Amino acid sequence: MNLKIIRCSKQRFEEMLAFVSAHNPAGEHHIGYFGVTPEDIRQSVLMLNLAYTRGFRLALAGNRLVGVCGVDIDPAIGRAWLYGPIVVAEAWAEVADALYAAVQPVIPAGIGEHEMFIDSCNANGRAFAQRHGFAEHGEWAIYFITPDRLATLSEAAAEPWDGRWAEPLVALHDSLFPKSNYTLAYMLAEREKGATLLVLADGDRLVGYFFGRAEAESGEAYVDLVGVAPEYQGRGLGRQLMLAGLAELRRLPGLRQVNLTVAAGNTAAMRLYESLGFVKEREMAAYRRQLTENE
C-alpha cells in the first residue's frame, strides 16, 4: 500500500471531521473521547489542550483518507489520550501503527501514561492496545437521557459551590476517584464557564458532590462526577445529587441529551441511572500504557 502520514492542517480539518463522523458511531471503530454526532466531534477536537494542527495525523493511501489518530495531553497528571486510531483499510494494523508512531513525538517529555477508550466491539483497537503494551484499565457503560425524559424528573436540593469546601472536596474526590483527570482546579475553571458544581453537607462535613457541564454548541451535556462518602452511601444521596444536578443541566437551550459514563461493575449506580430514565448506549473498555524511562 502506498501509505503516507501527514499532519492535519487547517485545510484538512473538515475532511478529517467528515471521516471521523462517518466511522466513529460504529462500534467496530468507536473511540469514546470523540463523541458521536458531527457537532459533538467538532467541539471535542476544538477544545483539546493540544491543538489538532499539532496533535493529529492523517493516513493517506494515494489521495484517499484511510486513517486518523490524534493525541491530547494533561501535563498536570502526566497523561496522554489517544483519539484513535480510526482506520478503514485492509492493512489495519500497518496503518494504525504508523499513525501511532507519528503522534508519539508530539507528546512532551514528562507524560508517562498513554490512555485509550474504545468500544468493546472494537476488536482492532483491542489488538492494537495489546500489541503496544496497553493494559486493560476497566470496562465502562455509556448512558444518555433525552429532554423528554428529563422533563418528568422532580427537582431536589443541593448547595451551590462554596470555597470553604475546597479541602474536603479534594480529599473526598481523591478517595473516590484516585488519579482522576478531573481536578478541583479543572472543575472550578469549568464552573466559571457555566458548569454545575453542587455539594451536600452534614453539618460541617462534606458528604457528596455533583459536577456536570454542558456544551451549547453541540447540545450535549455531561454528568462527569457524582460522589458520596462511603459511610453515607445507601441513603439516597446519590439520587438527590443527580436530581439536583440534572435540574440545572436541563435548562440548557437546545439540549439534545445528557450523557454519563459508569464503571460496568457498579450495578448500584446503573440501577440508579436507569431508574431516572437513562438508557445504555454502548459498553466501553479503557486501556493504559505506562511508559518506561527510556521511552
PDB file of C-alpha atoms in Angstrom:
ATOM      1  CA  MET A   1       0.000   0.000   0.000  1.00  0.00           C
ATOM      2  CA  ASN A   2       1.275   3.462  -0.915  1.00  0.00           C
ATOM      3  CA  LEU A   3       0.821   4.921   2.581  1.00  0.00           C
ATOM      4  CA  LYS A   4       1.641   8.495   3.595  1.00  0.00           C
ATOM      5  CA  ILE A   5       1.224  10.015   7.081  1.00  0.00           C
ATOM      6  CA  ILE A   6       0.655  13.775   7.204  1.00  0.00           C
ATOM      7  CA  ARG A   7      -0.167  16.389   9.804  1.00  0.00           C
ATOM      8  CA  CYS A   8      -3.795  17.524   9.980  1.00  0.00           C
ATOM      9  CA  SER A   9      -3.628  21.093   8.695  1.00  0.00           C
ATOM     10  CA  LYS A  10      -6.455  23.622   8.835  1.00  0.00           C
ATOM     11  CA  GLN A  11      -7.110  22.875   5.179  1.00  0.00           C
ATOM     12  CA  ARG A  12      -7.673  19.200   6.035  1.00  0.00           C
ATOM     13  CA  PHE A  13      -9.787  19.835   9.156  1.00  0.00           C
ATOM     14  CA  GLU A  14     -13.228  19.390   7.567  1.00  0.00           C
ATOM     15  CA  GLU A  15     -12.070  16.275   5.714  1.00  0.00           C
ATOM     16  CA  MET A  16     -10.814  14.802   8.983  1.00  0.00           C
ATOM     17  CA  LEU A  17     -14.074  15.634  10.780  1.00  0.00           C
ATOM     18  CA  ALA A  18     -16.145  14.084   8.000  1.00  0.00           C
ATOM     19  CA  PHE A  19     -14.063  10.892   8.200  1.00  0.00           C
ATOM     20  CA  VAL A  20     -14.422  10.602  11.990  1.00  0.00           C
ATOM     21  CA  SER A  21     -18.145  11.468  11.855  1.00  0.00           C
ATOM     22  CA  ALA A  22     -18.722   8.766   9.245  1.00  0.00           C
ATOM     23  CA  HIS A  23     -16.969   5.983  11.147  1.00  0.00           C
ATOM     24  CA  ASN A  24     -16.873   6.751  14.886  1.00  0.00           C
ATOM     25  CA  PRO A  25     -20.572   5.954  15.557  1.00  0.00           C
ATOM     26  CA  ALA A  26     -19.967   2.293  14.598  1.00  0.00           C
ATOM     27  CA  GLY A  27     -18.827   0.088  17.470  1.00  0.00           C
ATOM     28  CA  GLU A  28     -16.080  -1.521  15.391  1.00  0.00           C
ATOM     29  CA  HIS A  29     -14.359   1.897  15.062  1.00  0.00           C
ATOM     30  CA  HIS A  30     -15.611   3.844  18.073  1.00  0.00           C
ATOM     31  CA  ILE A  31     -13.231   5.982  20.153  1.00  0.00           C
ATOM     32  CA  GLY A  32     -15.011   7.326  23.223  1.00  0.00           C
ATOM     33  CA  TYR A  33     -13.334  10.721  23.512  1.00  0.00           C
ATOM     34  CA  PHE A  34     -14.686  11.984  20.180  1.00  0.00           C
ATOM     35  CA  GLY A  35     -18.430  11.683  20.754  1.00  0.00           C
ATOM     36  CA  VAL A  36     -20.810  10.521  18.054  1.00  0.00           C
ATOM     37  CA  THR A  37     -22.548  13.420  16.307  1.00  0.00           C
ATOM     38  CA  PRO A  38     -20.676  15.731  13.906  1.00  0.00           C
ATOM     39  CA  GLU A  39     -21.319  18.687  16.224  1.00  0.00           C
ATOM     40  CA  ASP A  40     -20.008  16.853  19.269  1.00  0.00           C
ATOM     41  CA  ILE A  41     -16.940  15.595  17.402  1.00  0.00           C
ATOM     42  CA  ARG A  42     -16.138  19.098  16.151  1.00  0.00           C
ATOM     43  CA  GLN A  43     -16.352  20.582  19.644  1.00  0.00           C
ATOM     44  CA  SER A  44     -14.326  17.734  21.155  1.00  0.00           C
ATOM     45  CA  VAL A  45     -11.466  18.379  18.734  1.00  0.00           C
ATOM     46  CA  LEU A  46     -11.579  22.166  19.016  1.00  0.00           C
ATOM     47  CA  MET A  47     -11.483  22.058  22.836  1.00  0.00           C
ATOM     48  CA  LEU A  48      -8.354  19.911  23.142  1.00  0.00           C
ATOM     49  CA  ASN A  49      -5.417  21.164  25.196  1.00  0.00           C
ATOM     50  CA  LEU A  50      -3.152  20.233  22.272  1.00  0.00           C
ATOM     51  CA  ALA A  51      -4.276  21.876  19.023  1.00  0.00           C
ATOM     52  CA  TYR A  52      -5.297  19.399  16.310  1.00  0.00           C
ATOM     53  CA  THR A  53      -2.825  21.036  13.906  1.00  0.00           C
ATOM     54  CA  ARG A  54      -0.083  19.771  16.186  1.00  0.00           C
ATOM     55  CA  GLY A  55      -1.540  16.582  17.647  1.00  0.00           C
ATOM     56  CA  PHE A  56      -3.485  14.920  14.793  1.00  0.00           C
ATOM     57  CA  ARG A  57      -2.115  12.814  11.956  1.00  0.00           C
ATOM     58  CA  LEU A  58      -3.870  11.533   8.831  1.00  0.00           C
ATOM     59  CA  ALA A  59      -3.094   8.386   6.848  1.00  0.00           C
ATOM     60  CA  LEU A  60      -3.464   8.679   3.071  1.00  0.00           C
ATOM     61  CA  ALA A  61      -3.497   5.820   0.581  1.00  0.00           C
ATOM     62  CA  GLY A  62      -2.845   7.757  -2.574  1.00  0.00           C
ATOM     63  CA  ASN A  63      -5.209  10.714  -2.158  1.00  0.00           C
ATOM     64  CA  ARG A  64      -7.752   8.765  -0.091  1.00  0.00           C
ATOM     65  CA  LEU A  65      -8.005   9.330   3.663  1.00  0.00           C
ATOM     66  CA  VAL A  66      -7.910   5.903   5.344  1.00  0.00           C
ATOM     67  CA  GLY A  67      -6.965   6.681   8.935  1.00  0.00           C
ATOM     68  CA  VAL A  68      -6.953   9.282  11.703  1.00  0.00           C
ATOM     69  CA  CYS A  69      -5.186   9.384  15.046  1.00  0.00           C
ATOM     70  CA  GLY A  70      -4.748  12.318  17.394  1.00  0.00           C
ATOM     71  CA  VAL A  71      -3.492  12.932  20.895  1.00  0.00           C
ATOM     72  CA  ASP A  72      -4.366  15.235  23.758  1.00  0.00           C
ATOM     73  CA  ILE A  73      -2.372  15.770  26.945  1.00  0.00           C
ATOM     74  CA  ASP A  74      -2.628  16.932  30.535  1.00  0.00           C
ATOM     75  CA  PRO A  75       0.848  17.726  31.903  1.00  0.00           C
ATOM     76  CA  ALA A  76      -0.572  18.170  35.409  1.00  0.00           C
ATOM     77  CA  ILE A  77      -1.365  14.466  35.715  1.00  0.00           C
ATOM     78  CA  GLY A  78       1.173  13.228  33.160  1.00  0.00           C
ATOM     79  CA  ARG A  79      -1.326  11.549  30.837  1.00  0.00           C
ATOM     80  CA  ALA A  80      -1.978  11.493  27.096  1.00  0.00           C
ATOM     81  CA  TRP A  81      -5.211  10.345  25.444  1.00  0.00           C
ATOM     82  CA  LEU A  82      -5.311   8.722  22.005  1.00  0.00           C
ATOM     83  CA  TYR A  83      -8.058   9.988  19.704  1.00  0.00           C
ATOM     84  CA  GLY A  84      -7.818   6.912  17.509  1.00  0.00           C
ATOM     85  CA  PRO A  85      -6.616   5.092  15.606  1.00  0.00           C
ATOM     86  CA  ILE A  86      -9.691   5.031  13.366  1.00  0.00           C
ATOM     87  CA  VAL A  87      -8.706   3.109  10.236  1.00  0.00           C
ATOM     88  CA  VAL A  88     -10.616   1.852   7.195  1.00  0.00           C
ATOM     89  CA  ALA A  89      -8.068  -0.219   5.292  1.00  0.00           C
ATOM     90  CA  GLU A  90      -7.328  -3.909   4.893  1.00  0.00           C
ATOM     91  CA  ALA A  91      -3.881  -3.382   6.391  1.00  0.00           C
ATOM     92  CA  TRP A  92      -5.456  -2.055   9.607  1.00  0.00           C
ATOM     93  CA  ALA A  93      -2.517  -2.799  11.877  1.00  0.00           C
ATOM     94  CA  GLU A  94       0.043  -1.309   9.481  1.00  0.00           C
ATOM     95  CA  VAL A  95      -1.874   1.961   9.175  1.00  0.00           C
ATOM     96  CA  ALA A  96      -2.690   2.181  12.897  1.00  0.00           C
ATOM     97  CA  ASP A  97       0.912   1.534  13.940  1.00  0.00           C
ATOM     98  CA  ALA A  98       2.195   4.166  11.505  1.00  0.00           C
ATOM     99  CA  LEU A  99      -0.260   6.734  12.886  1.00  0.00           C
ATOM    100  CA  TYR A 100       0.711   5.974  16.488  1.00  0.00           C
ATOM    101  CA  ALA A 101       4.396   6.266  15.624  1.00  0.00           C
ATOM    102  CA  ALA A 102       3.678   9.660  14.044  1.00  0.00           C
ATOM    103  CA  VAL A 103       1.835  11.154  17.040  1.00  0.00           C
ATOM    104  CA  GLN A 104       4.213   9.928  19.752  1.00  0.00           C
ATOM    105  CA  PRO A 105       6.952  12.529  19.059  1.00  0.00           C
ATOM    106  CA  VAL A 106       4.347  15.255  19.650  1.00  0.00           C
ATOM    107  CA  ILE A 107       3.805  14.135  23.248  1.00  0.00           C
ATOM    108  CA  PRO A 108       6.018  16.205  25.578  1.00  0.00           C
ATOM    109  CA  ALA A 109       8.548  14.711  27.956  1.00  0.00           C
ATOM    110  CA  GLY A 110       7.072  14.084  31.376  1.00  0.00           C
ATOM    111  CA  ILE A 111       3.927  12.408  30.048  1.00  0.00           C
ATOM    112  CA  GLY A 112       4.296   8.917  31.478  1.00  0.00           C
ATOM    113  CA  GLU A 113       0.965   7.396  30.574  1.00  0.00           C
ATOM    114  CA  HIS A 114      -0.992   6.834  27.348  1.00  0.00           C
ATOM    115  CA  GLU A 115      -4.697   6.020  27.515  1.00  0.00           C
ATOM    116  CA  MET A 116      -7.250   4.595  25.057  1.00  0.00           C
ATOM    117  CA  PHE A 117     -11.045   4.422  25.487  1.00  0.00           C
ATOM    118  CA  ILE A 118     -12.714   2.219  22.885  1.00  0.00           C
ATOM    119  CA  ASP A 119     -15.997   0.437  22.237  1.00  0.00           C
ATOM    120  CA  SER A 120     -15.976  -3.152  23.484  1.00  0.00           C
ATOM    121  CA  CYS A 121     -16.791  -4.195  19.893  1.00  0.00           C
ATOM    122  CA  ASN A 122     -13.641  -2.528  18.562  1.00  0.00           C
ATOM    123  CA  ALA A 123     -11.614  -5.732  18.030  1.00  0.00           C
ATOM    124  CA  ASN A 124      -8.879  -3.971  16.051  1.00  0.00           C
ATOM    125  CA  GLY A 125      -8.495  -1.413  18.827  1.00  0.00           C
ATOM    126  CA  ARG A 126      -8.154  -4.167  21.437  1.00  0.00           C
ATOM    127  CA  ALA A 127      -5.480  -5.904  19.352  1.00  0.00           C
ATOM    128  CA  PHE A 128      -3.666  -2.573  18.912  1.00  0.00           C
ATOM    129  CA  ALA A 129      -3.682  -1.997  22.688  1.00  0.00           C
ATOM    130  CA  GLN A 130      -2.246  -5.449  23.367  1.00  0.00           C
ATOM    131  CA  ARG A 131       0.396  -5.058  20.646  1.00  0.00           C
ATOM    132  CA  HIS A 132       1.662  -1.796  22.127  1.00  0.00           C
ATOM    133  CA  GLY A 133       1.703  -2.830  25.772  1.00  0.00           C
ATOM    134  CA  PHE A 134      -1.516  -1.200  26.978  1.00  0.00           C
ATOM    135  CA  ALA A 135      -3.090  -2.922  29.989  1.00  0.00           C
ATOM    136  CA  GLU A 136      -6.853  -3.056  30.399  1.00  0.00           C
ATOM    137  CA  HIS A 137      -7.973  -0.427  32.900  1.00  0.00           C
ATOM    138  CA  GLY A 138     -11.628  -1.218  33.402  1.00  0.00           C
ATOM    139  CA  GLU A 139     -14.848  -1.611  31.480  1.00  0.00           C
ATOM    140  CA  TRP A 140     -17.474   1.100  31.332  1.00  0.00           C
ATOM    141  CA  ALA A 141     -21.047   1.703  30.251  1.00  0.00           C
ATOM    142  CA  ILE A 142     -22.190   4.848  28.444  1.00  0.00           C
ATOM    143  CA  TYR A 143     -25.675   6.147  29.254  1.00  0.00           C
ATOM    144  CA  PHE A 144     -27.778   9.031  27.927  1.00  0.00           C
ATOM    145  CA  ILE A 145     -31.097  10.677  28.689  1.00  0.00           C
ATOM    146  CA  THR A 146     -33.179  12.907  26.397  1.00  0.00           C
ATOM    147  CA  PRO A 147     -35.040  16.131  27.312  1.00  0.00           C
ATOM    148  CA  ASP A 148     -38.475  14.462  27.261  1.00  0.00           C
ATOM    149  CA  ARG A 149     -37.357  12.066  29.992  1.00  0.00           C
ATOM    150  CA  LEU A 150     -35.584  14.843  31.897  1.00  0.00           C
ATOM    151  CA  ALA A 151     -38.806  16.838  31.965  1.00  0.00           C
ATOM    152  CA  THR A 152     -40.522  14.129  34.030  1.00  0.00           C
ATOM    153  CA  LEU A 153     -37.950  14.222  36.833  1.00  0.00           C
ATOM    154  CA  SER A 154     -38.533  16.075  40.059  1.00  0.00           C
ATOM    155  CA  GLU A 155     -36.010  18.539  41.425  1.00  0.00           C
ATOM    156  CA  ALA A 156     -34.001  18.073  44.618  1.00  0.00           C
ATOM    157  CA  ALA A 157     -31.961  20.318  46.866  1.00  0.00           C
ATOM    158  CA  ALA A 158     -28.182  20.628  46.929  1.00  0.00           C
ATOM    159  CA  GLU A 159     -25.919  23.502  47.908  1.00  0.00           C
ATOM    160  CA  PRO A 160     -24.116  25.644  45.337  1.00  0.00           C
ATOM    161  CA  TRP A 161     -20.348  25.556  45.488  1.00  0.00           C
ATOM    162  CA  ASP A 162     -18.668  27.407  48.327  1.00  0.00           C
ATOM    163  CA  GLY A 163     -14.899  27.757  48.554  1.00  0.00           C
ATOM    164  CA  ARG A 164     -14.867  26.588  52.178  1.00  0.00           C
ATOM    165  CA  TRP A 165     -15.407  23.065  50.886  1.00  0.00           C
ATOM    166  CA  ALA A 166     -12.223  23.056  48.785  1.00  0.00           C
ATOM    167  CA  GLU A 167     -10.019  20.874  51.011  1.00  0.00           C
ATOM    168  CA  PRO A 168     -12.788  18.400  51.967  1.00  0.00           C
ATOM    169  CA  LEU A 169     -13.820  18.025  48.317  1.00  0.00           C
ATOM    170  CA  VAL A 170     -10.263  17.291  47.185  1.00  0.00           C
ATOM    171  CA  ALA A 171      -9.913  14.676  49.945  1.00  0.00           C
ATOM    172  CA  LEU A 172     -13.252  13.020  49.130  1.00  0.00           C
ATOM    173  CA  HIS A 173     -12.658  13.173  45.380  1.00  0.00           C
ATOM    174  CA  ASP A 174      -9.182  11.646  45.650  1.00  0.00           C
ATOM    175  CA  SER A 175     -10.506   8.804  47.801  1.00  0.00           C
ATOM    176  CA  LEU A 176     -13.401   8.018  45.433  1.00  0.00           C
ATOM    177  CA  PHE A 177     -11.645   8.624  42.104  1.00  0.00           C
ATOM    178  CA  PRO A 178      -7.867   8.250  42.601  1.00  0.00           C
ATOM    179  CA  LYS A 179      -5.744   9.635  39.746  1.00  0.00           C
ATOM    180  CA  SER A 180      -8.783  11.198  38.095  1.00  0.00           C
ATOM    181  CA  ASN A 181      -8.043  13.798  35.434  1.00  0.00           C
ATOM    182  CA  TYR A 182     -10.876  15.888  36.919  1.00  0.00           C
ATOM    183  CA  THR A 183      -9.071  18.086  39.425  1.00  0.00           C
ATOM    184  CA  LEU A 184     -10.736  20.731  41.570  1.00  0.00           C
ATOM    185  CA  ALA A 185      -8.897  23.387  39.549  1.00  0.00           C
ATOM    186  CA  TYR A 186     -10.463  21.995  36.370  1.00  0.00           C
ATOM    187  CA  MET A 187     -13.943  21.882  37.914  1.00  0.00           C
ATOM    188  CA  LEU A 188     -13.691  25.461  39.139  1.00  0.00           C
ATOM    189  CA  ALA A 189     -12.382  26.661  35.771  1.00  0.00           C
ATOM    190  CA  GLU A 190     -15.319  24.955  34.042  1.00  0.00           C
ATOM    191  CA  ARG A 191     -17.700  26.422  36.615  1.00  0.00           C
ATOM    192  CA  GLU A 192     -16.560  29.878  35.527  1.00  0.00           C
ATOM    193  CA  LYS A 193     -17.759  28.902  32.030  1.00  0.00           C
ATOM    194  CA  GLY A 194     -21.160  27.738  33.289  1.00  0.00           C
ATOM    195  CA  ALA A 195     -20.575  24.199  34.575  1.00  0.00           C
ATOM    196  CA  THR A 196     -22.526  22.933  37.579  1.00  0.00           C
ATOM    197  CA  LEU A 197     -20.771  22.104  40.865  1.00  0.00           C
ATOM    198  CA  LEU A 198     -23.058  21.214  43.773  1.00  0.00           C
ATOM    199  CA  VAL A 199     -22.377  19.786  47.229  1.00  0.00           C
ATOM    200  CA  LEU A 200     -24.213  18.077  50.076  1.00  0.00           C
ATOM    201  CA  ALA A 201     -23.149  18.558  53.686  1.00  0.00           C
ATOM    202  CA  ASP A 202     -23.992  17.010  57.045  1.00  0.00           C
ATOM    203  CA  GLY A 203     -23.367  19.883  59.379  1.00  0.00           C
ATOM    204  CA  ASP A 204     -19.760  20.906  58.843  1.00  0.00           C
ATOM    205  CA  ARG A 205     -18.899  17.726  56.936  1.00  0.00           C
ATOM    206  CA  LEU A 206     -18.930  17.402  53.138  1.00  0.00           C
ATOM    207  CA  VAL A 207     -20.663  14.136  52.227  1.00  0.00           C
ATOM    208  CA  GLY A 208     -21.266  14.395  48.483  1.00  0.00           C
ATOM    209  CA  TYR A 209     -20.830  16.419  45.314  1.00  0.00           C
ATOM    210  CA  PHE A 210     -22.031  16.678  41.701  1.00  0.00           C
ATOM    211  CA  PHE A 211     -20.107  18.032  38.726  1.00  0.00           C
ATOM    212  CA  GLY A 212     -21.643  18.388  35.286  1.00  0.00           C
ATOM    213  CA  ARG A 213     -21.187  20.596  32.251  1.00  0.00           C
ATOM    214  CA  ALA A 214     -22.931  21.465  29.014  1.00  0.00           C
ATOM    215  CA  GLU A 215     -21.730  22.316  25.516  1.00  0.00           C
ATOM    216  CA  ALA A 216     -24.141  24.784  23.949  1.00  0.00           C
ATOM    217  CA  GLU A 217     -22.604  24.330  20.501  1.00  0.00           C
ATOM    218  CA  SER A 218     -23.359  20.603  20.309  1.00  0.00           C
ATOM    219  CA  GLY A 219     -26.427  20.477  22.563  1.00  0.00           C
ATOM    220  CA  GLU A 220     -24.702  17.791  24.660  1.00  0.00           C
ATOM    221  CA  ALA A 221     -24.370  17.842  28.441  1.00  0.00           C
ATOM    222  CA  TYR A 222     -22.353  15.538  30.673  1.00  0.00           C
ATOM    223  CA  VAL A 223     -22.640  14.225  34.212  1.00  0.00           C
ATOM    224  CA  ASP A 224     -18.928  13.896  34.904  1.00  0.00           C
ATOM    225  CA  LEU A 225     -18.827  13.184  38.630  1.00  0.00           C
ATOM    226  CA  VAL A 226     -21.247  12.110  41.339  1.00  0.00           C
ATOM    227  CA  GLY A 227     -19.557  11.233  44.605  1.00  0.00           C
ATOM    228  CA  VAL A 228     -20.884  10.267  48.028  1.00  0.00           C
ATOM    229  CA  ALA A 229     -18.736   9.461  51.066  1.00  0.00           C
ATOM    230  CA  PRO A 230     -18.756   5.674  51.671  1.00  0.00           C
ATOM    231  CA  GLU A 231     -20.316   5.898  55.128  1.00  0.00           C
ATOM    232  CA  TYR A 232     -23.204   7.953  53.678  1.00  0.00           C
ATOM    233  CA  GLN A 233     -23.918   5.680  50.729  1.00  0.00           C
ATOM    234  CA  GLY A 234     -27.214   3.818  50.617  1.00  0.00           C
ATOM    235  CA  ARG A 235     -29.195   6.794  51.963  1.00  0.00           C
ATOM    236  CA  GLY A 236     -30.440   8.170  48.651  1.00  0.00           C
ATOM    237  CA  LEU A 237     -27.880  10.976  48.483  1.00  0.00           C
ATOM    238  CA  GLY A 238     -26.651   9.920  45.045  1.00  0.00           C
ATOM    239  CA  ARG A 239     -30.185  10.212  43.701  1.00  0.00           C
ATOM    240  CA  GLN A 240     -30.603  13.579  45.412  1.00  0.00           C
ATOM    241  CA  LEU A 241     -27.408  14.897  43.830  1.00  0.00           C
ATOM    242  CA  MET A 242     -28.405  13.540  40.399  1.00  0.00           C
ATOM    243  CA  LEU A 243     -31.841  15.187  40.546  1.00  0.00           C
ATOM    244  CA  ALA A 244     -30.350  18.491  41.685  1.00  0.00           C
ATOM    245  CA  GLY A 245     -27.656  18.441  39.026  1.00  0.00           C
ATOM    246  CA  LEU A 246     -29.930  17.325  36.182  1.00  0.00           C
ATOM    247  CA  ALA A 247     -32.351  20.122  37.055  1.00  0.00           C
ATOM    248  CA  GLU A 248     -29.512  22.546  36.305  1.00  0.00           C
ATOM    249  CA  LEU A 249     -28.310  20.831  33.124  1.00  0.00           C
ATOM    250  CA  ARG A 250     -31.742  20.510  31.544  1.00  0.00           C
ATOM    251  CA  ARG A 251     -32.085  24.293  31.392  1.00  0.00           C
ATOM    252  CA  LEU A 252     -29.574  24.437  28.530  1.00  0.00           C
ATOM    253  CA  PRO A 253     -31.309  25.877  25.432  1.00  0.00           C
ATOM    254  CA  GLY A 254     -31.246  23.414  22.554  1.00  0.00           C
ATOM    255  CA  LEU A 255     -30.273  20.483  24.786  1.00  0.00           C
ATOM    256  CA  ARG A 256     -30.324  17.183  22.856  1.00  0.00           C
ATOM    257  CA  GLN A 257     -29.195  14.787  25.568  1.00  0.00           C
ATOM    258  CA  VAL A 258     -27.232  14.347  28.796  1.00  0.00           C
ATOM    259  CA  ASN A 259     -24.501  11.705  28.860  1.00  0.00           C
ATOM    260  CA  LEU A 260     -22.624   9.877  31.585  1.00  0.00           C
ATOM    261  CA  THR A 261     -20.070   7.085  31.986  1.00  0.00           C
ATOM    262  CA  VAL A 262     -20.138   4.494  34.774  1.00  0.00           C
ATOM    263  CA  ALA A 263     -17.933   1.523  35.666  1.00  0.00           C
ATOM    264  CA  ALA A 264     -19.536  -1.614  34.248  1.00  0.00           C
ATOM    265  CA  GLY A 265     -19.371  -3.350  37.630  1.00  0.00           C
ATOM    266  CA  ASN A 266     -21.107  -0.530  39.504  1.00  0.00           C
ATOM    267  CA  THR A 267     -24.563  -2.123  39.420  1.00  0.00           C
ATOM    268  CA  ALA A 268     -25.967   0.155  42.125  1.00  0.00           C
ATOM    269  CA  ALA A 269     -25.132   3.276  40.095  1.00  0.00           C
ATOM    270  CA  MET A 270     -26.503   1.725  36.898  1.00  0.00           C
ATOM    271  CA  ARG A 271     -29.768   0.883  38.653  1.00  0.00           C
ATOM    272  CA  LEU A 272     -29.976   4.490  39.829  1.00  0.00           C
ATOM    273  CA  TYR A 273     -29.367   5.932  36.364  1.00  0.00           C
ATOM    274  CA  GLU A 274     -31.833   3.571  34.719  1.00  0.00           C
ATOM    275  CA  SER A 275     -34.477   4.416  37.333  1.00  0.00           C
ATOM    276  CA  LEU A 276     -34.046   8.086  36.368  1.00  0.00           C
ATOM    277  CA  GLY A 277     -34.656   7.288  32.690  1.00  0.00           C
ATOM    278  CA  PHE A 278     -31.105   6.927  31.364  1.00  0.00           C
ATOM    279  CA  VAL A 279     -30.614   4.423  28.535  1.00  0.00           C
ATOM    280  CA  LYS A 280     -27.411   2.441  27.910  1.00  0.00           C
ATOM    281  CA  GLU A 281     -25.845   3.422  24.569  1.00  0.00           C
ATOM    282  CA  ARG A 282     -22.751   1.225  24.455  1.00  0.00           C
ATOM    283  CA  GLU A 283     -20.114  -0.590  26.514  1.00  0.00           C
ATOM    284  CA  MET A 284     -16.509   0.610  26.526  1.00  0.00           C
ATOM    285  CA  ALA A 285     -13.063  -0.540  27.621  1.00  0.00           C
ATOM    286  CA  ALA A 286     -10.199   1.627  28.862  1.00  0.00           C
ATOM    287  CA  TYR A 287      -6.525   0.800  28.311  1.00  0.00           C
ATOM    288  CA  ARG A 288      -3.411   2.430  29.744  1.00  0.00           C
ATOM    289  CA  ARG A 289       0.233   2.138  28.833  1.00  0.00           C
ATOM    290  CA  GLN A 290       2.880   3.066  31.404  1.00  0.00           C
ATOM    291  CA  LEU A 291       5.981   4.381  29.658  1.00  0.00           C
ATOM    292  CA  THR A 292       9.453   3.380  30.778  1.00  0.00           C
ATOM    293  CA  GLU A 293      12.209   5.892  31.481  1.00  0.00           C
ATOM    294  CA  ASN A 294      13.782   5.222  28.085  1.00  0.00           C
ATOM    295  CA  GLU A 295      10.610   5.954  26.093  1.00  0.00           C
TER     296      GLU A 295
END
